[in-house]
Short mmCIF file of C-alpha atoms in Angstrom, two decimals:
data_model
loop_
_atom_site.label_atom_id
_atom_site.label_comp_id
_atom_site.label_asym_id
_atom_site.label_seq_id
_atom_site.Cartn_x
_atom_site.Cartn_y
_atom_site.Cartn_z
CA LYS A 1 105.18 12.82 27.41
CA MET A 2 107.78 11.15 25.11
CA SER A 3 105.63 11.72 22.03
CA MET A 4 105.41 15.50 22.92
CA LYS A 5 109.14 15.61 23.32
CA VAL A 6 109.57 13.94 19.88
CA MET A 7 107.04 16.15 18.16
CA LYS A 8 108.48 19.37 19.45
CA ALA A 9 112.06 18.50 18.41
CA ASN A 10 111.05 17.28 15.17
CA PRO A 11 107.89 18.58 13.55
CA ASN A 12 108.30 16.28 10.51
CA VAL A 13 107.29 13.38 12.77
CA ILE A 14 103.73 14.66 12.77
CA LYS A 15 103.79 15.08 9.05
CA MET A 16 105.16 11.55 8.51
CA ALA A 17 102.45 10.11 10.86
CA GLN A 18 99.67 11.93 9.07
CA GLU A 19 100.97 10.63 5.76
CA GLN A 20 101.02 7.09 7.01
CA MET A 21 97.69 7.30 8.62
CA ALA A 22 96.11 8.64 5.38
CA LYS A 23 97.05 5.39 3.75
CA MET A 24 95.55 3.18 6.46
CA SER A 25 91.95 2.01 7.18
CA PRO A 26 90.53 2.75 10.54
CA GLU A 27 91.01 -0.91 11.37
CA GLN A 28 94.73 -0.84 10.25
CA MET A 29 95.20 2.34 12.52
CA LYS A 30 93.59 0.75 15.40
CA GLN A 31 95.75 -2.41 15.01
CA ALA A 32 98.92 -0.33 14.62
CA SER A 33 98.07 1.73 17.67
CA ASP A 34 97.22 -1.28 19.87
CA LEU A 35 100.59 -2.92 18.76
CA ALA A 36 102.55 0.19 19.34
CA GLN A 37 100.90 0.59 22.84
CA LYS A 38 101.40 -3.02 23.81
CA GLN A 39 105.13 -2.76 22.82
CA MET A 40 105.70 0.52 24.72
CA GLU A 41 104.04 -0.82 27.90
CA ALA A 42 106.57 -3.62 27.96
CA MET A 43 109.51 -1.29 27.55
CA ALA A 44 111.72 -0.05 30.35
CA PRO A 45 111.61 3.86 30.91
CA GLU A 46 115.27 4.17 29.74
CA ASP A 47 114.38 2.25 26.46
CA LEU A 48 111.60 4.62 25.84
CA GLU A 49 113.88 7.53 26.38
CA LYS A 50 116.47 6.02 23.82
CA MET A 51 113.62 5.57 21.34
CA ALA A 52 112.49 9.14 21.69
CA ASP A 53 116.05 10.43 21.45
CA SER A 54 116.51 8.30 18.29
CA ALA A 55 113.36 9.71 16.67
CA ILE A 56 114.42 13.17 17.55
CA ALA A 57 117.83 12.62 15.97
CA GLY A 58 116.00 11.30 12.89
CA ALA A 59 117.18 7.80 13.59
CA GLY A 60 120.77 8.50 12.74
CA GLY A 61 120.41 11.27 10.20
CA PRO A 62 118.91 14.59 9.74
CA VAL A 63 115.39 15.01 8.46
CA VAL A 64 115.46 17.09 5.28
CA ASP A 65 112.47 18.78 3.69
CA VAL A 66 112.52 18.24 -0.03
CA ASP A 67 110.38 20.07 -2.43
CA VAL A 68 108.78 17.61 -4.83
CA GLU A 69 107.77 18.46 -8.25
CA GLU A 70 104.05 17.91 -8.92
CA ASP A 71 104.87 15.80 -11.96
CA ALA A 72 107.66 13.81 -10.32
CA PRO A 73 107.41 9.98 -10.80
CA ALA A 74 106.25 8.04 -7.73
CA ARG A 75 108.84 6.27 -5.69
CA ASN A 76 109.37 2.57 -6.31
CA ALA A 77 110.32 0.11 -3.51
CA ARG A 78 113.98 0.31 -4.38
CA ASP A 79 114.12 4.09 -3.80
CA GLU A 80 116.81 4.50 -0.96
CA ALA A 81 114.91 7.38 0.59
CA LEU A 82 111.66 5.33 0.81
CA VAL A 83 113.52 2.30 2.27
CA ASP A 84 115.19 4.55 4.83
CA ALA A 85 111.90 6.09 5.95
CA LEU A 86 110.28 2.76 6.26
CA PHE A 87 113.18 1.39 8.28
CA VAL A 88 112.68 4.43 10.79
CA VAL A 89 108.96 3.83 11.01
CA ALA A 90 109.32 0.14 11.61
CA ALA A 91 112.14 0.71 14.10
CA ALA A 92 109.88 2.99 15.98
CA MET A 93 107.24 0.38 16.22
CA SER A 94 109.72 -2.33 17.32
CA LYS A 95 110.65 -3.21 20.76
CA GLN A 96 114.41 -3.02 20.14
CA PRO A 97 115.59 0.52 19.38
CA GLY A 98 117.40 0.92 16.04
CA ALA A 99 116.19 -2.63 14.83
CA VAL A 100 113.03 -3.77 13.22
CA THR A 101 110.99 -6.96 14.42
CA LEU A 102 108.99 -9.04 11.85
CA GLU A 103 105.86 -7.91 13.46
CA ALA A 104 106.75 -4.29 12.99
CA PHE A 105 107.76 -5.07 9.39
CA LYS A 106 104.32 -6.66 8.68
CA GLN A 107 102.67 -3.35 9.96
CA LEU A 108 104.27 -1.05 7.45
CA PRO A 109 101.50 0.50 5.19
CA PRO A 110 102.75 -0.91 1.85
CA ILE A 111 102.80 -4.35 3.19
CA GLN A 112 99.46 -3.90 4.99
CA SER A 113 97.90 -2.86 1.84
CA LEU A 114 99.03 -6.01 0.10
CA ARG A 115 98.13 -8.47 2.73
CA GLY A 116 94.97 -10.56 2.71
CA GLU A 117 93.36 -13.92 2.33
CA LEU A 118 92.83 -13.95 -1.44
CA PRO A 119 95.19 -16.03 -3.65
CA ASP A 120 96.98 -13.13 -4.99
CA ASP A 121 97.25 -11.22 -1.71
CA LEU A 122 100.40 -11.22 0.29
CA SER A 123 100.45 -13.83 2.98
CA ASP A 124 102.08 -14.11 6.31
CA ALA A 125 104.07 -17.11 4.91
CA GLU A 126 105.34 -14.95 2.05
CA ILE A 127 106.43 -12.28 4.36
CA ALA A 128 108.12 -14.80 6.77
CA ASP A 129 109.91 -16.27 3.68
CA ALA A 130 111.20 -12.85 2.71
CA TRP A 131 112.39 -12.39 6.23
CA ALA A 132 114.21 -15.74 6.14
CA GLU A 133 115.68 -14.89 2.84
CA ALA A 134 117.26 -11.79 4.46
CA GLY A 135 119.00 -14.19 6.74
CA LEU A 136 116.74 -13.57 9.73
CA ALA A 137 115.03 -15.95 12.13
CA VAL A 138 111.41 -15.24 12.83
CA GLY A 139 112.13 -13.98 16.30
CA ALA A 140 115.22 -11.88 15.22
CA ALA A 141 115.36 -8.13 14.74
CA ALA A 142 116.72 -6.63 11.60
CA ASP A 143 119.29 -4.05 11.32
CA LYS A 144 119.05 -1.61 8.31
CA THR A 145 120.98 -4.05 6.08
CA ALA A 146 118.76 -7.03 6.79
CA PHE A 147 115.75 -4.98 6.70
CA THR A 148 116.70 -3.83 3.16
CA ARG A 149 117.22 -7.40 2.14
CA ALA A 150 113.75 -8.50 3.41
CA TRP A 151 112.13 -5.50 1.81
CA LEU A 152 113.81 -6.21 -1.58
CA ALA A 153 112.92 -9.82 -1.31
CA LEU A 154 109.22 -8.79 -1.06
CA ASP A 155 109.68 -6.46 -3.92
CA GLN A 156 110.80 -9.41 -6.03
CA LEU A 157 107.55 -11.17 -5.44
CA TYR A 158 105.86 -8.39 -7.27
CA ASP A 159 108.44 -8.35 -10.09
CA ASP A 160 110.05 -5.17 -8.54
CA ASP A 161 106.72 -3.44 -8.82
CA MET A 162 105.57 -3.75 -5.13
CA MET A 163 104.89 0.02 -4.63
CA VAL A 164 102.71 0.17 -7.78
CA GLU A 165 100.67 -2.78 -6.46
CA ALA A 166 100.44 -1.26 -2.99
CA ARG A 167 99.07 2.02 -4.36
#
C-alpha cells in the first residue's frame, strides 16, 4: 500500500529503482529485498507512513528531471547530486527515517559492486573503518553530513576513483 502511494506521487521513484536494479545481480537484488522487507516488518505503521511521506517529498527536496547529454562525463563519487541520491536510497533502506545505517550503506550498488573476498575487493572492515572515520559508531545512524564523510572516506581508498572502479 505504501509503495503504491509513493510511486503514484513520485514516478521518478520507479525510474530510480529500475536504474539501481539494472546494476545489481539477482543475488544482490534478493539480498536487498530481503533486508528491506525485514526492516519494514520491524517498523511501526507510523514510521512506515513517515518514510513514505519522506520519499514522496523527495527526502527534503524536489525531484528534478535533468536532460543529460549523451557525451556527458560519468559522475564521480564526489558529485553532489550522486551523493544526495545515494543518501536518499540508503535512508529509504534504513530503519530510521532520514538517517542511514551501516547495513544500508553497505547495500548501496556502488559499494556492493566493489565488495568481495579477493585482496583488492572492498572488505567489511574497510567499510566499517570509513564509517568510523566519519565519526560514527557501528550501531549509529548517519545524517547527511556523516553519510557524506563516510562516502568520501571510501572514495579515498580508491584514490578518488571509486565510481570508475564500481563501473
